Short mmCIF file of C-alpha atoms in Angstrom, two decimals:
data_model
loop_
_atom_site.label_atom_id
_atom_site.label_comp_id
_atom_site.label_asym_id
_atom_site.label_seq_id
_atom_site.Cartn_x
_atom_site.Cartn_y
_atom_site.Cartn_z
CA UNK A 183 -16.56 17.49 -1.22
CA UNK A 184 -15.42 17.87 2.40
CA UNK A 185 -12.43 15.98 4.15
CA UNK A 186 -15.09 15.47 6.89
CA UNK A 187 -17.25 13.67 4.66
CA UNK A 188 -15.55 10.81 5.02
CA UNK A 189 -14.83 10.25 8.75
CA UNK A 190 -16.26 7.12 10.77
CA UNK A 191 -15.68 6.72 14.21
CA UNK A 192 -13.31 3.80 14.99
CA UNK A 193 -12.10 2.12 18.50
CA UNK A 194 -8.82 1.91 18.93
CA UNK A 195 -8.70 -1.54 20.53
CA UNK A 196 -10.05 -2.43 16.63
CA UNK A 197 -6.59 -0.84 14.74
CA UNK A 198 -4.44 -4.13 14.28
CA UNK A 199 -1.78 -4.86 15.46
CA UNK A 200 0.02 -7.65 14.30
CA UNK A 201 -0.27 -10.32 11.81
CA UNK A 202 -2.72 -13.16 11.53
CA UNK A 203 -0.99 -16.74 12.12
CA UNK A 204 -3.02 -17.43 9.19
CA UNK A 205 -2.70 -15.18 6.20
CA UNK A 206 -6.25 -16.16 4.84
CA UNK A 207 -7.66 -16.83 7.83
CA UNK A 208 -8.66 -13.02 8.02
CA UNK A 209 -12.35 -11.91 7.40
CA UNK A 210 -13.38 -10.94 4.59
CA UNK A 211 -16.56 -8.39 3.97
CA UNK A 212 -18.07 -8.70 0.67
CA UNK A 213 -19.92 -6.16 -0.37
CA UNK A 214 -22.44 -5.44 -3.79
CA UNK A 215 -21.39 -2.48 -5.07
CA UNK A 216 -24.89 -1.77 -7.00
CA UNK A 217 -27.07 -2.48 -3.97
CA UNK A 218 -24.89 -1.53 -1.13
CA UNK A 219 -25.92 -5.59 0.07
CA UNK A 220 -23.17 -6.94 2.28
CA UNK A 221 -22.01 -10.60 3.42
CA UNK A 222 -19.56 -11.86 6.18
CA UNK A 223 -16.73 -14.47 5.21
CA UNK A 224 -13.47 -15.33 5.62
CA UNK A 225 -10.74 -14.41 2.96
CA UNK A 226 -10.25 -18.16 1.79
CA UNK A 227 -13.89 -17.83 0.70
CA UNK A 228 -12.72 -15.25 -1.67
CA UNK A 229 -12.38 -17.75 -4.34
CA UNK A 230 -16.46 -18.27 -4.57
CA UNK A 231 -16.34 -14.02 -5.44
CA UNK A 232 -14.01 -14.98 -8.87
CA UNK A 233 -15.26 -16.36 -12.18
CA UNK A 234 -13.27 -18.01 -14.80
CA UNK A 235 -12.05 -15.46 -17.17
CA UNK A 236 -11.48 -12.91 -14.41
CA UNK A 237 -8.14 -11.25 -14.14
CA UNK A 238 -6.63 -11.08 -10.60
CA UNK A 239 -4.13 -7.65 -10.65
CA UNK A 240 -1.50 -7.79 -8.02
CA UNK A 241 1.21 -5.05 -6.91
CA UNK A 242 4.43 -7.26 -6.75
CA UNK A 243 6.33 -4.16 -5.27
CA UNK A 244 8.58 -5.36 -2.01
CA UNK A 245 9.16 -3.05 1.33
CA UNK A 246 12.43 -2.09 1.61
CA UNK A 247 13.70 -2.56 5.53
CA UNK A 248 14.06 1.31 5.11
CA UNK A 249 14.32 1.94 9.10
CA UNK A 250 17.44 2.88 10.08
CA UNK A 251 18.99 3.22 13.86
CA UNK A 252 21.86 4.68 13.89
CA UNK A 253 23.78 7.24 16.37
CA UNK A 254 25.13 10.65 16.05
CA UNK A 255 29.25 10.59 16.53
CA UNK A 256 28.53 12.62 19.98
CA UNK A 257 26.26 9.84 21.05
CA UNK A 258 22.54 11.03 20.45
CA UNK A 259 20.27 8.25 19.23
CA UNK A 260 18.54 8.97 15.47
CA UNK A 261 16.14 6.88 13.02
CA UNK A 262 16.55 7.63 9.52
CA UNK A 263 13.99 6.60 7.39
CA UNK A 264 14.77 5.84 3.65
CA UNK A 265 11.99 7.18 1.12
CA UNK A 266 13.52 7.45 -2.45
CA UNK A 267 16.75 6.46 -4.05
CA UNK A 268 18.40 9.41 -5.47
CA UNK A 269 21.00 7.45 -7.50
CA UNK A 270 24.69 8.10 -6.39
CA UNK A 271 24.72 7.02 -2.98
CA UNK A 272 22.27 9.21 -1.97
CA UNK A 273 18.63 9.16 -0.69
CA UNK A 274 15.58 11.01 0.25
CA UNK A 275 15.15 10.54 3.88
CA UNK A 276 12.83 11.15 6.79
CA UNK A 277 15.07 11.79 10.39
CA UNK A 278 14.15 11.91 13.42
CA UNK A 279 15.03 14.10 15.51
CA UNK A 280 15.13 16.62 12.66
CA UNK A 281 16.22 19.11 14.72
CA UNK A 282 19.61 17.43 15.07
CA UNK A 283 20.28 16.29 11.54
CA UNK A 284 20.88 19.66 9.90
CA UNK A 285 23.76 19.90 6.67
CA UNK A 286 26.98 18.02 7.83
CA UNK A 287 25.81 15.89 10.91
CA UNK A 288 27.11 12.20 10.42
CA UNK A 289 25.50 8.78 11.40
CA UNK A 290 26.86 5.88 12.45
CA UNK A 291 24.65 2.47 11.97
CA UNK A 292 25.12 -0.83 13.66
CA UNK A 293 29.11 -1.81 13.28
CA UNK A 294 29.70 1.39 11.02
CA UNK A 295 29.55 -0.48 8.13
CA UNK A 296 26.94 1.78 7.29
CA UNK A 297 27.67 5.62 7.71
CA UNK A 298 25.35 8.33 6.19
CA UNK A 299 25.69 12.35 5.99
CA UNK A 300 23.60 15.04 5.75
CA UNK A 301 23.78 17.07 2.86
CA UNK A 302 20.70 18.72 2.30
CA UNK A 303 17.18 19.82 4.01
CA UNK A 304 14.36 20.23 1.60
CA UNK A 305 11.44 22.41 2.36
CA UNK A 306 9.65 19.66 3.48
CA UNK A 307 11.82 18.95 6.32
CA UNK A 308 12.67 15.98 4.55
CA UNK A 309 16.81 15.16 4.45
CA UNK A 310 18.77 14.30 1.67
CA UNK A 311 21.70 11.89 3.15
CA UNK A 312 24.93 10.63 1.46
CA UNK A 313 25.51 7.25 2.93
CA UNK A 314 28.91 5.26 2.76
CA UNK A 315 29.16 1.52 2.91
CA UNK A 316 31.64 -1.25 1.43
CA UNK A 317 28.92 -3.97 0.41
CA UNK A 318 25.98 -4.22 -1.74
CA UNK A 319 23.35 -1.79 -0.27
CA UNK A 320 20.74 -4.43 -0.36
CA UNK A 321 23.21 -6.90 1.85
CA UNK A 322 23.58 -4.07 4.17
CA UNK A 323 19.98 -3.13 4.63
CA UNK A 324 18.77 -6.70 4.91
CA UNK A 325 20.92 -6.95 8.23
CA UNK A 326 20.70 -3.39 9.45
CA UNK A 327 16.98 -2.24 8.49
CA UNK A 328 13.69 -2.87 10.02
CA UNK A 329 10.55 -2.85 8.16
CA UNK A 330 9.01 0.95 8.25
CA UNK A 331 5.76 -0.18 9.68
CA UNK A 332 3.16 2.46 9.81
CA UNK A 333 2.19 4.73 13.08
CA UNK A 334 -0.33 3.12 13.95
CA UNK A 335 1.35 0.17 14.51
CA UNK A 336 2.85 0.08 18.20
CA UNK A 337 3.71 -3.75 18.03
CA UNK A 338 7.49 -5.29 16.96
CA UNK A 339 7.23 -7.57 13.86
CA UNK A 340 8.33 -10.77 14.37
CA UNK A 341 8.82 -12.25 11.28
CA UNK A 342 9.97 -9.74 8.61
CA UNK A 343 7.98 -11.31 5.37
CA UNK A 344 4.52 -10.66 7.08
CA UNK A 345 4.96 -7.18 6.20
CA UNK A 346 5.33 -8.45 2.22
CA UNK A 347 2.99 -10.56 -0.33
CA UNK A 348 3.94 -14.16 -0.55
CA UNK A 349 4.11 -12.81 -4.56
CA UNK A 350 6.71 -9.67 -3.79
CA UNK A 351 9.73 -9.58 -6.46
CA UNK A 352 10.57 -5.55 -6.89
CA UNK A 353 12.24 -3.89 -3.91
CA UNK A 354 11.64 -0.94 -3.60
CA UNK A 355 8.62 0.50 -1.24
CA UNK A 356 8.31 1.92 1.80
CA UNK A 357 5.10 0.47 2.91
CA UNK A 358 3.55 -2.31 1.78
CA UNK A 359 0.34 -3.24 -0.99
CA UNK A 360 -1.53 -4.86 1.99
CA UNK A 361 -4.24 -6.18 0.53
CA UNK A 362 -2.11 -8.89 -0.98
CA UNK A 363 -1.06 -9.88 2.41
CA UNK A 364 -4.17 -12.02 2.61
CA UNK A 365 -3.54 -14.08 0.11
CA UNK A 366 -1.01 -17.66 0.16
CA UNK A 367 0.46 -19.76 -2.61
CA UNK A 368 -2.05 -22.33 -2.14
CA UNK A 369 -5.06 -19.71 -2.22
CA UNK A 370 -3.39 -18.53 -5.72
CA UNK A 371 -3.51 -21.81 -7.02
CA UNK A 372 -7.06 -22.58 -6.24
CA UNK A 373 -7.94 -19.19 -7.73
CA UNK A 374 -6.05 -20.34 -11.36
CA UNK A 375 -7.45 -23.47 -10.85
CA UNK A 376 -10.81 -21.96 -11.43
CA UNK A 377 -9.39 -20.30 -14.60
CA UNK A 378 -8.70 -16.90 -13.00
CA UNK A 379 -5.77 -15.21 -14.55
CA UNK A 380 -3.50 -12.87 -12.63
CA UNK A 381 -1.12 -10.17 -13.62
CA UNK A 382 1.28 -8.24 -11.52
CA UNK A 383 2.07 -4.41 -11.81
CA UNK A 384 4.64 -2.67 -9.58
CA UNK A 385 4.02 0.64 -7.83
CA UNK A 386 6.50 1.52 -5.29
CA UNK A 387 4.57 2.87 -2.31
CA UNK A 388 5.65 6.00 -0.59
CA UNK A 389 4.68 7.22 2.61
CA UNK A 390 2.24 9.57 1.57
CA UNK A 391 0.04 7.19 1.47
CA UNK A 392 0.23 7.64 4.93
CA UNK A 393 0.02 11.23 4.64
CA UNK A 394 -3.57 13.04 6.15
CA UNK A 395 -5.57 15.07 4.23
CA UNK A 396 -5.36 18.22 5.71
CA UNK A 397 -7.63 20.78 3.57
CA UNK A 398 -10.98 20.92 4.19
CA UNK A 399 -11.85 20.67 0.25
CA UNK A 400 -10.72 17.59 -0.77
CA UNK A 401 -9.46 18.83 -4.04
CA UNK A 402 -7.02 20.99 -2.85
CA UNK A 403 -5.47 18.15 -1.75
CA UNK A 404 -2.28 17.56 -3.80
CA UNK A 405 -0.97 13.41 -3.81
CA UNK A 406 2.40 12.25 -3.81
CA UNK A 407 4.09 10.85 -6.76
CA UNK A 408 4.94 7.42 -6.64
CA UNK A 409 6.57 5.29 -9.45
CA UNK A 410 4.70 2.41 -11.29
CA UNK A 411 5.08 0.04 -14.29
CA UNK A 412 3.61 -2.13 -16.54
CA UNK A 413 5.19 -5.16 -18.35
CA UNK A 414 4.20 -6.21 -21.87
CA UNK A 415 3.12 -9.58 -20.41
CA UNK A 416 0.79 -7.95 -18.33
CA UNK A 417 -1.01 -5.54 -20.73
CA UNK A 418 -1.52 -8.39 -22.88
CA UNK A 419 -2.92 -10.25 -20.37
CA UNK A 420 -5.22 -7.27 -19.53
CA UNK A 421 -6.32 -6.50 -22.90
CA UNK A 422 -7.39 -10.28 -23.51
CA UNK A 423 -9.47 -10.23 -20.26
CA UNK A 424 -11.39 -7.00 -21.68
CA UNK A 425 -12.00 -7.99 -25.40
CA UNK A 426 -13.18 -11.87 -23.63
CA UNK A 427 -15.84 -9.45 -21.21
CA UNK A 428 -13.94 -10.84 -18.04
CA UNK A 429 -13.76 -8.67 -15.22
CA UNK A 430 -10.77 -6.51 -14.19
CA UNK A 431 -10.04 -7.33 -10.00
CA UNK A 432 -7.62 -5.09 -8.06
CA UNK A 433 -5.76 -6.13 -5.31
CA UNK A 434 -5.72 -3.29 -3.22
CA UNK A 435 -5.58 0.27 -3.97
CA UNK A 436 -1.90 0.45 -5.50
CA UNK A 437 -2.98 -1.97 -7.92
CA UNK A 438 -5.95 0.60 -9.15
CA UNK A 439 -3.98 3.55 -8.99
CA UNK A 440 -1.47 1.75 -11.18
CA UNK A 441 -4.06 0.46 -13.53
CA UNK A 442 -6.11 4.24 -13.43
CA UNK A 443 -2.49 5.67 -15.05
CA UNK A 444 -1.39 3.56 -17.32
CA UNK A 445 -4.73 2.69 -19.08
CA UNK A 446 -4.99 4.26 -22.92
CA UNK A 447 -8.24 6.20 -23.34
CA UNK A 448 -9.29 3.72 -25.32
CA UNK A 449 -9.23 1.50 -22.62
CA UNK A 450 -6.43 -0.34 -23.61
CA UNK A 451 -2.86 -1.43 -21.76
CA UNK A 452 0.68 -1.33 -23.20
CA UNK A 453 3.97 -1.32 -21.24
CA UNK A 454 4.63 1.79 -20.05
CA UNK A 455 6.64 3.25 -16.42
CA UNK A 456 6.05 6.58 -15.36
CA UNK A 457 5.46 8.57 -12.32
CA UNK A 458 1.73 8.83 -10.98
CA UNK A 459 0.12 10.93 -8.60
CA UNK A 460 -3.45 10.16 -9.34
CA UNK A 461 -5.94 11.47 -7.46
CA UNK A 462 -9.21 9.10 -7.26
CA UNK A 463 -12.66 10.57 -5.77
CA UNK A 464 -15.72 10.75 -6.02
CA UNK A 465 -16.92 11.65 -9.50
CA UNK A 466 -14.20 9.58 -10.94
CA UNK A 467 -14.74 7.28 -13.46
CA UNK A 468 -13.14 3.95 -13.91
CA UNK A 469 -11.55 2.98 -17.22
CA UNK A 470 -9.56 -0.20 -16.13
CA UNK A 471 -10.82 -1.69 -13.23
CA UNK A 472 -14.04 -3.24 -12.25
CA UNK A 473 -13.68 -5.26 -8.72
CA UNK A 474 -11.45 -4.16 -5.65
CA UNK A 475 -10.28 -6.37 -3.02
CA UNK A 476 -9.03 -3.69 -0.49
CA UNK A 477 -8.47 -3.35 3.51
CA UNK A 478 -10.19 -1.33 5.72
CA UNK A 479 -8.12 2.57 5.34
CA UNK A 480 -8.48 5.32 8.05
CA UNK A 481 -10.55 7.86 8.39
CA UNK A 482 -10.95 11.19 5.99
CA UNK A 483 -7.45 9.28 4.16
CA UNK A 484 -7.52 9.39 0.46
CA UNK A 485 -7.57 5.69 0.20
CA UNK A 486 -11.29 5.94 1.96
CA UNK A 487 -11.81 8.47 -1.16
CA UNK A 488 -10.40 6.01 -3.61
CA UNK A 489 -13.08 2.89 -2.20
CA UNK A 490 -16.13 5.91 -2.04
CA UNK A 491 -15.43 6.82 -5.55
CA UNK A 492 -16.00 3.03 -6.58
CA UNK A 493 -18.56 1.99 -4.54
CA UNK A 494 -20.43 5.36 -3.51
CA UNK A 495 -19.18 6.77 0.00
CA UNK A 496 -22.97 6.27 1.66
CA UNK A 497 -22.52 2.47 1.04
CA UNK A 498 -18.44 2.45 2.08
CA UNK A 499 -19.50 4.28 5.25
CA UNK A 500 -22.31 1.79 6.25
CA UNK A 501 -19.81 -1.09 5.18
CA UNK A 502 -17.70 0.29 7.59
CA UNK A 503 -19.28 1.04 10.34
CA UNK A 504 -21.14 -2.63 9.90
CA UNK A 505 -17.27 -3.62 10.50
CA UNK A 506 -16.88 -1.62 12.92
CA UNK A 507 -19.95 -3.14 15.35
CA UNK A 508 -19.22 -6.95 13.60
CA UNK A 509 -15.46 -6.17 15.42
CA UNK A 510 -13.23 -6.49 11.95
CA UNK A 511 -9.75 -5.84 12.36
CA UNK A 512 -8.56 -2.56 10.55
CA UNK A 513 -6.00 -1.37 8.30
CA UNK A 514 -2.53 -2.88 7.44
CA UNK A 515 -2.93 -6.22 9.23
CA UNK A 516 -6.41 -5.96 9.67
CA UNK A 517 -9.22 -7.81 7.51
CA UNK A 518 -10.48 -7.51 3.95
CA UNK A 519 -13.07 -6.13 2.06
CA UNK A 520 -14.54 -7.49 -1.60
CA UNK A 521 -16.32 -5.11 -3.25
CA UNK A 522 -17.41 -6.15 -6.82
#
């Protein structure tokens, strides 16, 4: 299949740009994955789509403020842009301007509390930087960092925890699941109420998710690893669900990437962690999951590719472009889709 097989034309004025006062209060386009039949709601309504016995899977992964000002000793401004922890001080990092951070150039962030050094280039252009602090890194993030929101975004956040789930416990991704962003505590409750269990997984996003495809054969595409995990609780959970016929629901595309890896052939779950870079189009078939609650994702972007191979990309592509004249909001803050 092409990349271009999966473009849709989209207004810019549509792209999102900050938060709902409401988290539920966003839209929410349900749509039959058998007949291609679609309905308009909101995403409180989203509780009418479960049934008792269904199992709600949520990514519980938390963004790391990973966006780092800081200033080069002679003065030059420079954002550093934290990716992967390499252990010993020392991260993966994204810096711009590039051309100024080569081997040896030292940062200074905020008060200095924070310092970090340049001690490698990779041949992605990416840096690998030594930082130095005094504090727990965490501490120093928390009041340094900004939330790495993605391009698209043009907007300042205001309030740091709409870029994370009401349910986010791991830190350690640099964007966030957003299709939990929808959802409250008291939405959650309702939805157990109704005897709808829910697990949690944890993959920590990277930015390649973020990355565009840039062959024009969509296999020769090659994904970015990203780590994810499993707890015993949760493949227990998941294995009752299949052996009582109750239906496996993703909570955006993390979630079913997670689920896609770590399921046995047999279908079954057990705690596992490992690194995934799963690669889900269409011709795919699904072993875990059987329901997606999603956002809308950009053009020709694998996460389109993901949503086509579940639903069939002539019926994503008239879903979306049926958002696109109802006036939906799309991608990270934007509004939801049910597809089940």
């Amino acid at each position: 299949m092409k990349t271009q097989d999966f473009w849709y034309e989209l207004p810019e004025e549509l792209i999102a740009q900050t938060p709902l006062e409401k988290r539920d209060a966003s839209r929410l386009l349900t749509m039959n994955r058998q007949t291609g039949a679609l309905e308009h709601k909101h995403f409180f309504d989203i509780v009418d789509y479960l049934q008792s016995g269904d199992c709600l899977v949520m990514n519980d992964s938390r963004v790391l403020p990973a966006r780092l000002l800081g200033n080069r000793p002679t003065g030059g401004a420079v954002e550093v842009l934290l990716l992967r922890d390499l252990g010993q001080k020392q991260w993966e990092c994204l810096c711009k301007p590039g051309r100024k951070m080569q081997v040896g150039q030292e940062v200074i962030f905020g008060d200095g509390a924070l310092r970090g050094t340049v001690i490698a280039v990779q041949e992605d252009g990416n840096r690998i930087v030594q930082f130095h602090y005094e504090d727990i890194f965490l501490e120093v993030l928390e009041r340094l960092g900004k939330m790495p929101l993605p391009p698209y975004i043009k907007a300042e956040l205001q309030d740091k925890e709409r870029y994370q789930t009401v349910y986010s416990r791991e830190l350690g991704s640099a964007a966030a699941p957003t299709a939990g962003l929808h959802f409250t505590e008291e939405l959650l409750e309702k939805i157990r109420n109704k005897g709808v269990k829910t697990a949690f997984v944890t993959l920590h996003v990277g930015l390649g998710t973020f990355r565009p495809v840039k062959v024009e054969d969509i296999q020769q595409h090659n994904m970015h690893s990203e780590l994810c995990m499993m707890s015993e609780q949760t493949a227990k959970v998941l294995n009752e669900t299949k052996a009582q016929s109750g239906r496996i629901i993703c909570v955006g595309t993390t979630s079913c990437r997670t689920l896609e890896s770590l399921v046995n052939e047999d279908g079954s779950f057990e705690a596992k962690t490992q690194w995934t870079n799963i690669f889900i189009y269409p011709g795919y078939q699904f072993k875990a999951m059987d329901a997606l609650i999603t956002n809308f994702h950009l053009p020709e972007s694998t996460l389109v590719m993901l949503v086509s191979a579940f639903a069939g990309r002539e019926k994503v592509l008239n879903a979306y472009n049926e958002a696109v004249k109802e006036r939906y909001r799309f991608f990270s803050f934007g509004d939801a889709m049910f597809i089940g």
